[in-house]
Each structure stands twice: as C-alpha cells, then as structure tokens.
PDB file of C-alpha atoms in Angstrom:
ATOM      1  CA  UNK J   1       0.181   0.081   0.009  1.00  0.00           C
ATOM      2  CA  UNK J   2       0.790   3.614   0.055  1.00  0.00           C
ATOM      3  CA  UNK J   3       0.763   5.867   2.772  1.00  0.00           C
ATOM      4  CA  UNK J   4       1.357   9.235   2.630  1.00  0.00           C
ATOM      5  CA  UNK J   5       1.778  11.800   5.792  1.00  0.00           C
ATOM      6  CA  UNK J   6       1.454  15.757   5.675  1.00  0.00           C
ATOM      7  CA  UNK J   7       2.958  15.921   2.525  1.00  0.00           C
ATOM      8  CA  UNK J   8       4.327  20.047   1.875  1.00  0.00           C
ATOM      9  CA  UNK J   9       6.500  20.549  -1.018  1.00  0.00           C
ATOM     10  CA  UNK J  10       7.641  24.157  -2.599  1.00  0.00           C
ATOM     11  CA  UNK J  11       9.352  25.272  -5.149  1.00  0.00           C
ATOM     12  CA  UNK J  12      11.183  29.441  -4.922  1.00  0.00           C
ATOM     13  CA  UNK J  13       8.697  29.878  -1.753  1.00  0.00           C
ATOM     14  CA  UNK J  14       5.443  28.751  -3.833  1.00  0.00           C
ATOM     15  CA  UNK J  15       3.866  25.896  -1.878  1.00  0.00           C
ATOM     16  CA  UNK J  16       2.595  23.384  -4.625  1.00  0.00           C
ATOM     17  CA  UNK J  17       1.391  20.456  -2.049  1.00  0.00           C
ATOM     18  CA  UNK J  18      -0.022  21.542   1.121  1.00  0.00           C
ATOM     19  CA  UNK J  19      -0.473  18.948   4.000  1.00  0.00           C
ATOM     20  CA  UNK J  20      -1.689  16.108   1.570  1.00  0.00           C
ATOM     21  CA  UNK J  21      -2.587  12.668   3.888  1.00  0.00           C
ATOM     22  CA  UNK J  22      -3.709   9.883   2.293  1.00  0.00           C
ATOM     23  CA  UNK J  23      -3.532   5.784   2.320  1.00  0.00           C
ATOM     24  CA  UNK J  24      -4.424   3.926  -0.505  1.00  0.00           C
ATOM     25  CA  UNK J  25      -4.403   0.103  -0.841  1.00  0.00           C
ATOM     26  CA  UNK J  26      -2.707  -2.566  -3.260  1.00  0.00           C
ATOM     27  CA  UNK J  27      -4.594  -4.179  -5.811  1.00  0.00           C
ATOM     28  CA  UNK J  28      -6.266  -1.113  -6.747  1.00  0.00           C
ATOM     29  CA  UNK J  29      -6.497   2.163  -9.145  1.00  0.00           C
ATOM     30  CA  UNK J  30      -6.342   5.321  -7.638  1.00  0.00           C
ATOM     31  CA  UNK J  31      -7.145   8.635 -10.038  1.00  0.00           C
ATOM     32  CA  UNK J  32      -5.248  11.999  -9.112  1.00  0.00           C
ATOM     33  CA  UNK J  33      -7.555  14.797 -10.868  1.00  0.00           C
ATOM     34  CA  UNK J  34      -7.597  18.438 -10.437  1.00  0.00           C
ATOM     35  CA  UNK J  35      -7.166  21.248 -12.965  1.00  0.00           C
ATOM     36  CA  UNK J  36      -4.359  22.626 -14.703  1.00  0.00           C
ATOM     37  CA  UNK J  37      -1.698  23.592 -12.440  1.00  0.00           C
ATOM     38  CA  UNK J  38      -3.309  21.734  -9.099  1.00  0.00           C
ATOM     39  CA  UNK J  39      -0.491  19.879  -8.156  1.00  0.00           C
ATOM     40  CA  UNK J  40      -1.021  16.633  -9.524  1.00  0.00           C
ATOM     41  CA  UNK J  41       2.581  15.827 -11.521  1.00  0.00           C
ATOM     42  CA  UNK J  42       4.214  16.753  -8.783  1.00  0.00           C
ATOM     43  CA  UNK J  43       2.218  14.674  -6.277  1.00  0.00           C
ATOM     44  CA  UNK J  44       3.026  11.751  -8.297  1.00  0.00           C
ATOM     45  CA  UNK J  45       6.778  12.407  -8.692  1.00  0.00           C
ATOM     46  CA  UNK J  46       7.213  12.912  -4.484  1.00  0.00           C
ATOM     47  CA  UNK J  47       5.403   9.551  -4.449  1.00  0.00           C
ATOM     48  CA  UNK J  48       7.283   7.636  -7.129  1.00  0.00           C
ATOM     49  CA  UNK J  49      10.367   9.434  -5.473  1.00  0.00           C
ATOM     50  CA  UNK J  50      11.235  11.274  -8.443  1.00  0.00           C
ATOM     51  CA  UNK J  51      11.250  14.416  -6.352  1.00  0.00           C
ATOM     52  CA  UNK J  52      12.101  14.587  -3.031  1.00  0.00           C
ATOM     53  CA  UNK J  53       9.986  14.786  -0.238  1.00  0.00           C
ATOM     54  CA  UNK J  54      10.227  17.661   1.556  1.00  0.00           C
ATOM     55  CA  UNK J  55       8.126  17.654   4.581  1.00  0.00           C
ATOM     56  CA  UNK J  56       5.980  14.724   5.613  1.00  0.00           C
ATOM     57  CA  UNK J  57       6.237  11.176   4.850  1.00  0.00           C
ATOM     58  CA  UNK J  58       5.787   8.739   1.922  1.00  0.00           C
ATOM     59  CA  UNK J  59       5.811   4.986   2.387  1.00  0.00           C
ATOM     60  CA  UNK J  60       5.481   1.951   0.244  1.00  0.00           C
ATOM     61  CA  UNK J  61       5.463  -1.492   1.650  1.00  0.00           C
ATOM     62  CA  UNK J  62       4.914   0.068   5.079  1.00  0.00           C
ATOM     63  CA  UNK J  63       8.871   1.036   4.125  1.00  0.00           C
ATOM     64  CA  UNK J  64       9.719   4.960   4.294  1.00  0.00           C
ATOM     65  CA  UNK J  65      10.505   6.135   0.552  1.00  0.00           C
ATOM     66  CA  UNK J  66      13.576   7.511   1.366  1.00  0.00           C
ATOM     67  CA  UNK J  67      15.397   4.088   2.388  1.00  0.00           C
ATOM     68  CA  UNK J  68      14.995   2.355  -0.445  1.00  0.00           C
ATOM     69  CA  UNK J  69      17.880   2.268  -2.638  1.00  0.00           C
ATOM     70  CA  UNK J  70      17.414   3.293  -6.369  1.00  0.00           C
ATOM     71  CA  UNK J  71      18.260  -0.272  -7.391  1.00  0.00           C
ATOM     72  CA  UNK J  72      15.672  -1.658  -5.070  1.00  0.00           C
ATOM     73  CA  UNK J  73      12.994   0.823  -6.246  1.00  0.00           C
ATOM     74  CA  UNK J  74      13.541   0.103  -9.657  1.00  0.00           C
ATOM     75  CA  UNK J  75      12.746  -3.665  -9.248  1.00  0.00           C
ATOM     76  CA  UNK J  76       9.317  -2.281  -7.150  1.00  0.00           C
ATOM     77  CA  UNK J  77       8.191   0.941  -8.806  1.00  0.00           C
ATOM     78  CA  UNK J  78       7.940   2.000 -12.389  1.00  0.00           C
ATOM     79  CA  UNK J  79       6.895   5.479 -14.032  1.00  0.00           C
ATOM     80  CA  UNK J  80       5.182   5.980 -16.807  1.00  0.00           C
ATOM     81  CA  UNK J  81       6.202  10.269 -17.463  1.00  0.00           C
ATOM     82  CA  UNK J  82       3.768  12.840 -19.487  1.00  0.00           C
ATOM     83  CA  UNK J  83       6.623  13.092 -21.616  1.00  0.00           C
ATOM     84  CA  UNK J  84       9.454  10.696 -22.777  1.00  0.00           C
ATOM     85  CA  UNK J  85      12.796  11.455 -25.077  1.00  0.00           C
ATOM     86  CA  UNK J  86      15.126   9.158 -26.663  1.00  0.00           C
ATOM     87  CA  UNK J  87      18.722  10.768 -27.190  1.00  0.00           C
ATOM     88  CA  UNK J  88      19.580   7.473 -29.547  1.00  0.00           C
ATOM     89  CA  UNK J  89      16.979   5.755 -32.030  1.00  0.00           C
ATOM     90  CA  UNK J  90      15.984   2.201 -30.691  1.00  0.00           C
ATOM     91  CA  UNK J  91      14.044  -0.516 -31.975  1.00  0.00           C
ATOM     92  CA  UNK J  92      10.661  -1.167 -30.206  1.00  0.00           C
ATOM     93  CA  UNK J  93      11.460  -4.193 -28.627  1.00  0.00           C
ATOM     94  CA  UNK J  94      15.118  -3.113 -27.430  1.00  0.00           C
ATOM     95  CA  UNK J  95      13.321  -0.060 -25.767  1.00  0.00           C
ATOM     96  CA  UNK J  96      10.737  -2.571 -23.655  1.00  0.00           C
ATOM     97  CA  UNK J  97      13.719  -4.781 -22.640  1.00  0.00           C
ATOM     98  CA  UNK J  98      15.302  -1.656 -20.801  1.00  0.00           C
ATOM     99  CA  UNK J  99      12.536  -2.159 -18.752  1.00  0.00           C
ATOM    100  CA  UNK J 100      14.055  -5.540 -17.594  1.00  0.00           C
ATOM    101  CA  UNK J 101      17.204  -3.992 -16.922  1.00  0.00           C
ATOM    102  CA  UNK J 102      16.869  -4.174 -13.309  1.00  0.00           C
ATOM    103  CA  UNK J 103      16.522  -7.425 -12.898  1.00  0.00           C
ATOM    104  CA  UNK J 104      19.833  -8.889 -14.960  1.00  0.00           C
ATOM    105  CA  UNK J 105      23.428  -8.491 -14.326  1.00  0.00           C
ATOM    106  CA  UNK J 106      24.782  -9.186 -17.893  1.00  0.00           C
ATOM    107  CA  UNK J 107      22.426  -9.700 -20.467  1.00  0.00           C
ATOM    108  CA  UNK J 108      18.722 -11.142 -20.933  1.00  0.00           C
ATOM    109  CA  UNK J 109      17.684 -14.597 -20.808  1.00  0.00           C
ATOM    110  CA  UNK J 110      14.471 -16.257 -22.104  1.00  0.00           C
ATOM    111  CA  UNK J 111      12.526 -15.659 -18.997  1.00  0.00           C
ATOM    112  CA  UNK J 112      13.184 -11.507 -19.662  1.00  0.00           C
ATOM    113  CA  UNK J 113      12.488 -12.007 -23.473  1.00  0.00           C
ATOM    114  CA  UNK J 114       9.234 -13.879 -22.649  1.00  0.00           C
ATOM    115  CA  UNK J 115       8.120 -10.692 -20.533  1.00  0.00           C
ATOM    116  CA  UNK J 116       8.946  -8.552 -23.158  1.00  0.00           C
ATOM    117  CA  UNK J 117       7.171 -10.262 -25.600  1.00  0.00           C
ATOM    118  CA  UNK J 118       3.772 -10.561 -23.397  1.00  0.00           C
ATOM    119  CA  UNK J 119       4.169  -7.013 -22.644  1.00  0.00           C
ATOM    120  CA  UNK J 120       4.194  -6.129 -26.848  1.00  0.00           C
ATOM    121  CA  UNK J 121       1.320  -8.085 -26.961  1.00  0.00           C
ATOM    122  CA  UNK J 122      -0.628  -6.913 -24.068  1.00  0.00           C
ATOM    123  CA  UNK J 123      -0.253  -3.236 -25.308  1.00  0.00           C
ATOM    124  CA  UNK J 124      -1.291  -3.852 -28.897  1.00  0.00           C
ATOM    125  CA  UNK J 125       2.371  -3.067 -30.300  1.00  0.00           C
ATOM    126  CA  UNK J 126       3.661  -6.656 -30.964  1.00  0.00           C
ATOM    127  CA  UNK J 127       3.499  -5.546 -35.034  1.00  0.00           C
ATOM    128  CA  UNK J 128       5.795  -2.416 -34.387  1.00  0.00           C
ATOM    129  CA  UNK J 129       8.503  -4.567 -32.534  1.00  0.00           C
ATOM    130  CA  UNK J 130      11.239  -4.077 -35.411  1.00  0.00           C
ATOM    131  CA  UNK J 131      10.200  -0.420 -35.862  1.00  0.00           C
ATOM    132  CA  UNK J 132      12.380   2.514 -34.485  1.00  0.00           C
ATOM    133  CA  UNK J 133      10.430   4.315 -32.031  1.00  0.00           C
ATOM    134  CA  UNK J 134      11.149   7.709 -33.356  1.00  0.00           C
ATOM    135  CA  UNK J 135       9.215   6.418 -36.559  1.00  0.00           C
ATOM    136  CA  UNK J 136       5.939   5.889 -34.707  1.00  0.00           C
ATOM    137  CA  UNK J 137       3.455   8.159 -33.573  1.00  0.00           C
ATOM    138  CA  UNK J 138       2.773   9.578 -30.270  1.00  0.00           C
ATOM    139  CA  UNK J 139       0.059   7.393 -29.631  1.00  0.00           C
ATOM    140  CA  UNK J 140       2.201   4.503 -30.692  1.00  0.00           C
ATOM    141  CA  UNK J 141       4.788   5.433 -28.484  1.00  0.00           C
ATOM    142  CA  UNK J 142       3.007   5.982 -25.074  1.00  0.00           C
ATOM    143  CA  UNK J 143       1.451   2.239 -25.971  1.00  0.00           C
ATOM    144  CA  UNK J 144       5.339   1.118 -26.188  1.00  0.00           C
ATOM    145  CA  UNK J 145       6.309   3.111 -23.045  1.00  0.00           C
ATOM    146  CA  UNK J 146       3.504   1.468 -21.220  1.00  0.00           C
ATOM    147  CA  UNK J 147       4.923  -1.754 -22.171  1.00  0.00           C
ATOM    148  CA  UNK J 148       8.361  -1.055 -21.208  1.00  0.00           C
ATOM    149  CA  UNK J 149       7.176  -0.092 -17.688  1.00  0.00           C
ATOM    150  CA  UNK J 150       5.071  -3.314 -17.720  1.00  0.00           C
ATOM    151  CA  UNK J 151       8.313  -5.468 -18.440  1.00  0.00           C
ATOM    152  CA  UNK J 152       9.961  -3.724 -15.566  1.00  0.00           C
ATOM    153  CA  UNK J 153       7.444  -4.547 -13.326  1.00  0.00           C
ATOM    154  CA  UNK J 154       6.126  -8.177 -14.004  1.00  0.00           C
ATOM    155  CA  UNK J 155       7.228 -11.670 -12.619  1.00  0.00           C
ATOM    156  CA  UNK J 156       7.758 -14.640 -15.376  1.00  0.00           C
ATOM    157  CA  UNK J 157       5.213 -16.994 -13.341  1.00  0.00           C
ATOM    158  CA  UNK J 158       2.442 -13.830 -13.732  1.00  0.00           C
ATOM    159  CA  UNK J 159       2.482 -14.689 -17.641  1.00  0.00           C
ATOM    160  CA  UNK J 160       0.725 -18.038 -17.196  1.00  0.00           C
ATOM    161  CA  UNK J 161      -1.147 -17.067 -14.098  1.00  0.00           C
ATOM    162  CA  UNK J 162      -3.426 -13.833 -13.939  1.00  0.00           C
ATOM    163  CA  UNK J 163      -3.970 -14.516 -10.361  1.00  0.00           C
ATOM    164  CA  UNK J 164      -0.343 -14.728  -9.410  1.00  0.00           C
ATOM    165  CA  UNK J 165       0.997 -12.338  -7.191  1.00  0.00           C
ATOM    166  CA  UNK J 166       4.441 -11.423  -6.747  1.00  0.00           C
ATOM    167  CA  UNK J 167       5.853 -11.566  -3.163  1.00  0.00           C
ATOM    168  CA  UNK J 168       6.787  -7.911  -3.441  1.00  0.00           C
ATOM    169  CA  UNK J 169       4.292  -5.326  -3.875  1.00  0.00           C
ATOM    170  CA  UNK J 170       4.716  -3.410  -7.217  1.00  0.00           C
ATOM    171  CA  UNK J 171       3.767   0.239  -7.754  1.00  0.00           C
ATOM    172  CA  UNK J 172       3.082   1.913 -11.190  1.00  0.00           C
ATOM    173  CA  UNK J 173       2.963   5.690 -11.695  1.00  0.00           C
ATOM    174  CA  UNK J 174       1.041   7.073 -14.660  1.00  0.00           C
ATOM    175  CA  UNK J 175       0.952  10.833 -15.893  1.00  0.00           C
ATOM    176  CA  UNK J 176      -1.704  11.780 -18.238  1.00  0.00           C
ATOM    177  CA  UNK J 177      -1.398   7.904 -19.486  1.00  0.00           C
ATOM    178  CA  UNK J 178      -4.241   8.422 -22.517  1.00  0.00           C
ATOM    179  CA  UNK J 179      -2.800  11.657 -23.662  1.00  0.00           C
ATOM    180  CA  UNK J 180      -2.816  11.601 -27.642  1.00  0.00           C
ATOM    181  CA  UNK J 181      -4.731   8.351 -27.666  1.00  0.00           C
ATOM    182  CA  UNK J 182      -7.960   7.352 -29.394  1.00  0.00           C
ATOM    183  CA  UNK J 183     -10.733   6.037 -27.960  1.00  0.00           C
ATOM    184  CA  UNK J 184     -10.289   2.653 -28.665  1.00  0.00           C
ATOM    185  CA  UNK J 185      -6.641   2.854 -27.197  1.00  0.00           C
ATOM    186  CA  UNK J 186      -7.629   4.835 -24.116  1.00  0.00           C
ATOM    187  CA  UNK J 187      -9.636   1.901 -23.281  1.00  0.00           C
ATOM    188  CA  UNK J 188      -7.430  -0.608 -24.428  1.00  0.00           C
ATOM    189  CA  UNK J 189      -4.580   1.043 -22.122  1.00  0.00           C
ATOM    190  CA  UNK J 190      -6.835   1.576 -19.359  1.00  0.00           C
ATOM    191  CA  UNK J 191      -7.870  -2.111 -19.326  1.00  0.00           C
ATOM    192  CA  UNK J 192      -4.438  -2.917 -19.748  1.00  0.00           C
ATOM    193  CA  UNK J 193      -3.495  -0.745 -16.549  1.00  0.00           C
ATOM    194  CA  UNK J 194      -6.753  -2.312 -14.737  1.00  0.00           C
ATOM    195  CA  UNK J 195      -5.971  -6.261 -14.977  1.00  0.00           C
ATOM    196  CA  UNK J 196      -2.436  -4.981 -13.469  1.00  0.00           C
ATOM    197  CA  UNK J 197      -4.221  -4.389 -10.354  1.00  0.00           C
ATOM    198  CA  UNK J 198      -5.634  -7.725 -10.074  1.00  0.00           C
ATOM    199  CA  UNK J 199      -2.274  -9.101 -10.143  1.00  0.00           C
ATOM    200  CA  UNK J 200      -2.255  -6.731  -6.794  1.00  0.00           C
ATOM    201  CA  UNK J 201      -0.285  -3.798  -8.379  1.00  0.00           C
ATOM    202  CA  UNK J 202      -0.593  -0.503  -6.811  1.00  0.00           C
ATOM    203  CA  UNK J 203      -1.433   2.191  -9.735  1.00  0.00           C
ATOM    204  CA  UNK J 204      -1.854   5.532  -9.409  1.00  0.00           C
ATOM    205  CA  UNK J 205      -2.523   7.477 -12.522  1.00  0.00           C
ATOM    206  CA  UNK J 206      -3.219  11.407 -13.259  1.00  0.00           C
ATOM    207  CA  UNK J 207      -6.071  11.710 -15.203  1.00  0.00           C
ATOM    208  CA  UNK J 208      -8.315  14.458 -16.569  1.00  0.00           C
ATOM    209  CA  UNK J 209     -11.445  12.504 -18.118  1.00  0.00           C
ATOM    210  CA  UNK J 210     -13.778  12.286 -15.379  1.00  0.00           C
ATOM    211  CA  UNK J 211     -15.792   9.441 -17.021  1.00  0.00           C
ATOM    212  CA  UNK J 212     -12.868   7.388 -17.324  1.00  0.00           C
ATOM    213  CA  UNK J 213     -12.436   8.074 -14.116  1.00  0.00           C
ATOM    214  CA  UNK J 214     -15.628   6.755 -13.212  1.00  0.00           C
ATOM    215  CA  UNK J 215     -15.233   3.988 -15.465  1.00  0.00           C
ATOM    216  CA  UNK J 216     -11.880   2.167 -14.447  1.00  0.00           C
ATOM    217  CA  UNK J 217     -10.716   3.980 -11.217  1.00  0.00           C
ATOM    218  CA  UNK J 218     -11.439   2.457  -7.926  1.00  0.00           C
ATOM    219  CA  UNK J 219     -10.887   5.657  -5.867  1.00  0.00           C
ATOM    220  CA  UNK J 220      -9.995   9.630  -6.997  1.00  0.00           C
ATOM    221  CA  UNK J 221      -8.006  12.151  -5.115  1.00  0.00           C
ATOM    222  CA  UNK J 222      -9.074  15.574  -6.318  1.00  0.00           C
ATOM    223  CA  UNK J 223      -6.730  18.291  -5.926  1.00  0.00           C
ATOM    224  CA  UNK J 224      -7.074  21.681  -5.986  1.00  0.00           C
ATOM    225  CA  UNK J 225      -4.190  24.518  -5.392  1.00  0.00           C
ATOM    226  CA  UNK J 226      -1.866  21.780  -3.615  1.00  0.00           C
ATOM    227  CA  UNK J 227      -4.663  20.653  -1.353  1.00  0.00           C
ATOM    228  CA  UNK J 228      -7.148  17.681  -1.164  1.00  0.00           C
ATOM    229  CA  UNK J 229     -10.688  18.615  -1.907  1.00  0.00           C
ATOM    230  CA  UNK J 230     -12.048  14.800  -1.453  1.00  0.00           C
ATOM    231  CA  UNK J 231     -10.815  11.631  -1.468  1.00  0.00           C
ATOM    232  CA  UNK J 232     -12.776   8.183  -1.549  1.00  0.00           C
ATOM    233  CA  UNK J 233     -14.371   5.624  -3.566  1.00  0.00           C
ATOM    234  CA  UNK J 234     -14.865   6.903  -6.964  1.00  0.00           C
ATOM    235  CA  UNK J 235     -18.878   7.162  -7.223  1.00  0.00           C
ATOM    236  CA  UNK J 236     -18.621   8.937  -3.995  1.00  0.00           C
ATOM    237  CA  UNK J 237     -16.274  11.693  -5.048  1.00  0.00           C
ATOM    238  CA  UNK J 238     -16.955  12.504  -8.168  1.00  0.00           C
ATOM    239  CA  UNK J 239     -20.604  14.333  -7.575  1.00  0.00           C
ATOM    240  CA  UNK J 240     -21.518  17.394  -8.719  1.00  0.00           C
ATOM    241  CA  UNK J 241     -20.517  19.817  -5.757  1.00  0.00           C
ATOM    242  CA  UNK J 242     -17.000  18.203  -5.141  1.00  0.00           C
ATOM    243  CA  UNK J 243     -16.519  18.489  -8.821  1.00  0.00           C
ATOM    244  CA  UNK J 244     -17.533  22.154  -8.873  1.00  0.00           C
ATOM    245  CA  UNK J 245     -15.430  22.917  -6.228  1.00  0.00           C
ATOM    246  CA  UNK J 246     -12.439  21.617  -8.104  1.00  0.00           C
ATOM    247  CA  UNK J 247     -13.164  22.465 -11.748  1.00  0.00           C
ATOM    248  CA  UNK J 248     -15.478  25.476 -11.068  1.00  0.00           C
ATOM    249  CA  UNK J 249     -18.103  23.774 -13.547  1.00  0.00           C
ATOM    250  CA  UNK J 250     -21.114  22.420 -12.992  1.00  0.00           C
ATOM    251  CA  UNK J 251     -22.131  19.051 -13.855  1.00  0.00           C
ATOM    252  CA  UNK J 252     -25.105  16.154 -14.213  1.00  0.00           C
ATOM    253  CA  UNK J 253     -24.779  12.825 -13.384  1.00  0.00           C
ATOM    254  CA  UNK J 254     -26.750  10.630 -15.587  1.00  0.00           C
ATOM    255  CA  UNK J 255     -27.330   6.772 -15.282  1.00  0.00           C
ATOM    256  CA  UNK J 256     -27.992   4.332 -17.965  1.00  0.00           C
ATOM    257  CA  UNK J 257     -28.912   0.692 -17.184  1.00  0.00           C
ATOM    258  CA  UNK J 258     -26.384  -1.101 -19.474  1.00  0.00           C
ATOM    259  CA  UNK J 259     -23.651   0.383 -17.243  1.00  0.00           C
ATOM    260  CA  UNK J 260     -23.023  -0.061 -13.630  1.00  0.00           C
ATOM    261  CA  UNK J 261     -21.298   3.522 -13.143  1.00  0.00           C
ATOM    262  CA  UNK J 262     -23.034   7.156 -13.925  1.00  0.00           C
ATOM    263  CA  UNK J 263     -21.377   9.280 -16.597  1.00  0.00           C
ATOM    264  CA  UNK J 264     -20.844  13.073 -15.942  1.00  0.00           C
ATOM    265  CA  UNK J 265     -21.895  15.470 -18.517  1.00  0.00           C
ATOM    266  CA  UNK J 266     -20.538  19.179 -18.242  1.00  0.00           C
ATOM    267  CA  UNK J 267     -23.530  22.294 -18.475  1.00  0.00           C
ATOM    268  CA  UNK J 268     -22.604  24.069 -21.635  1.00  0.00           C
ATOM    269  CA  UNK J 269     -23.422  27.292 -19.871  1.00  0.00           C
ATOM    270  CA  UNK J 270     -20.305  27.165 -17.715  1.00  0.00           C
ATOM    271  CA  UNK J 271     -18.050  27.907 -20.314  1.00  0.00           C
ATOM    272  CA  UNK J 272     -20.182  31.433 -21.713  1.00  0.00           C
ATOM    273  CA  UNK J 273     -19.888  32.251 -18.441  1.00  0.00           C
ATOM    274  CA  UNK J 274     -16.937  31.810 -17.840  1.00  0.00           C
ATOM    275  CA  UNK J 275     -15.852  33.071 -21.422  1.00  0.00           C
ATOM    276  CA  UNK J 276     -17.938  36.449 -20.634  1.00  0.00           C
ATOM    277  CA  UNK J 277     -15.962  36.970 -17.210  1.00  0.00           C
ATOM    278  CA  UNK J 278     -12.827  36.819 -18.860  1.00  0.00           C
ATOM    279  CA  UNK J 279     -14.206  39.561 -21.764  1.00  0.00           C
ATOM    280  CA  UNK J 280     -14.919  41.610 -19.269  1.00  0.00           C
ATOM    281  CA  UNK J 281     -11.814  42.185 -17.359  1.00  0.00           C
TER     282      UNK J 281
END
C-alpha cells in the first residue's frame, strides 16, 4: 500500500503541495484529478521518488520511501512519464527490454524475452517490434512506453497465471497515460492497467477525463491548489459539488441501465459564463 502523511512541497517559496495525507491499498487504481496547475504531477513525482519529499512521509509497502536504494526501487516501482524523449534511435523491442534492466546483471535471458513479448502483445504493439521508436506516432509511442514499464514490474510466473501475486508489492505511476490516444486505445490501455491491479499492483494515474475515472478508477483524489478537496471511492467523490469545487464547472450525472457507473455531462453554459467574465476583465 501507499501511506502519505502531511506532504508539503515548495519551489521558490511557492507551495505546490500542502498537507497532503492519504492511504491507498494495493490491488487498486487511484486517479489523481484536478485543474491545470493543481499539483497533480508534483504529487505523483513525490510519491514515485522522482522529487524529494521535503516535508512529511511517504511509505511504500510500510517502508519509508527515502530508505529505498535506487536499484531496490527500480524492481518494484515504475513510472510512465507524461513526456518521453530518446537521445538515440532504438527499436521498439529493445526499448521495452530496457524495462528488464533492473532484473539482470549482464544480458537478458529467455524469461526476460518472454516478458517483453508478452508486454508487446498486451499493449497492442507487437507488430511494431522492429520499428524504431522515432518513426511511431505519439499514441503508438505511449503504448510502447507502457509496455516498457510493464516489463519492468511483471514476474515471469505471472505470464501464465493472472491470479499470480508477487512476493513484493509493485507500484505503477502513470502521468496522463491516455494523452494522445484515440478512443479505442484509451480503453485498451486503461483495461490493461486495470488488469494489473488484479495481480496486486498498486496503480496511481493522473487522469483528466472524469468519465474514464468513473469507469476505471477504484478511488479518486481531487486536488486544488495543492490541497486535497476530496478523496475516497470514485462514485462517492465524483459528485457535482466536489467537481464544481475542484474544476469550477457545473455537471450532471446520468445513469444508463447497461452501465454499473454513472456518466458525467458538464453544463454548456459554464463555458459561456466563464468566457464572458474573461472578456469583461
């Protein structure tokens, strides 16, 4: 699980996170949501140790995050960044194999290659294995990088048993993972990620689409100006009042008999009113 106690984070005396505290269990998907500049990416980076925890505590698997060595952390925690850049041209399968680097000392073995092949298939990019990453579209690259972080965390035994759970808790952090993906691949990616929670993975993802969060997330954490607005079970948190407080927009929830979750529709007049106020300034 993830345990977060009183996190504060500032840059140049500007507070980006303020007294953030929550606990989140393994085997679930948490969506972090909020308006632009709310502190979502900063929180994700502190949770994954990409940024130092200036104040407060973060624990992964009941252990203080600061006590993990880099090589230890690389075996249990993977991060899908919002933007990925490569200095050199790599083939897709070579890039995904890089996810296995924390697990071998010299060269990959048959199990590593099997994991890479599995991840390429699961993310729908196996047919691109021999292409160089630079020749792919943005959406294709995003799926390749998902395959890479999956390869970093999956155990060989899990390829044959979807109910297999590693002795080590695994943590996957995703910063806007569906950006640039079409509708089909948004659903495919989040379905794949959701399946990882069934293997015991603790998944934390920054999402902007309220309906995707309603569909896939077990819990939602709403942020505004670095502070938690609400946190809890998705359908209890994503209610009109909390959404309005977080995003400044009025919404309605509708239920379809074929869905086990409601979908969210914003009022169109929200945009007109905001635009009018901006024009008057």
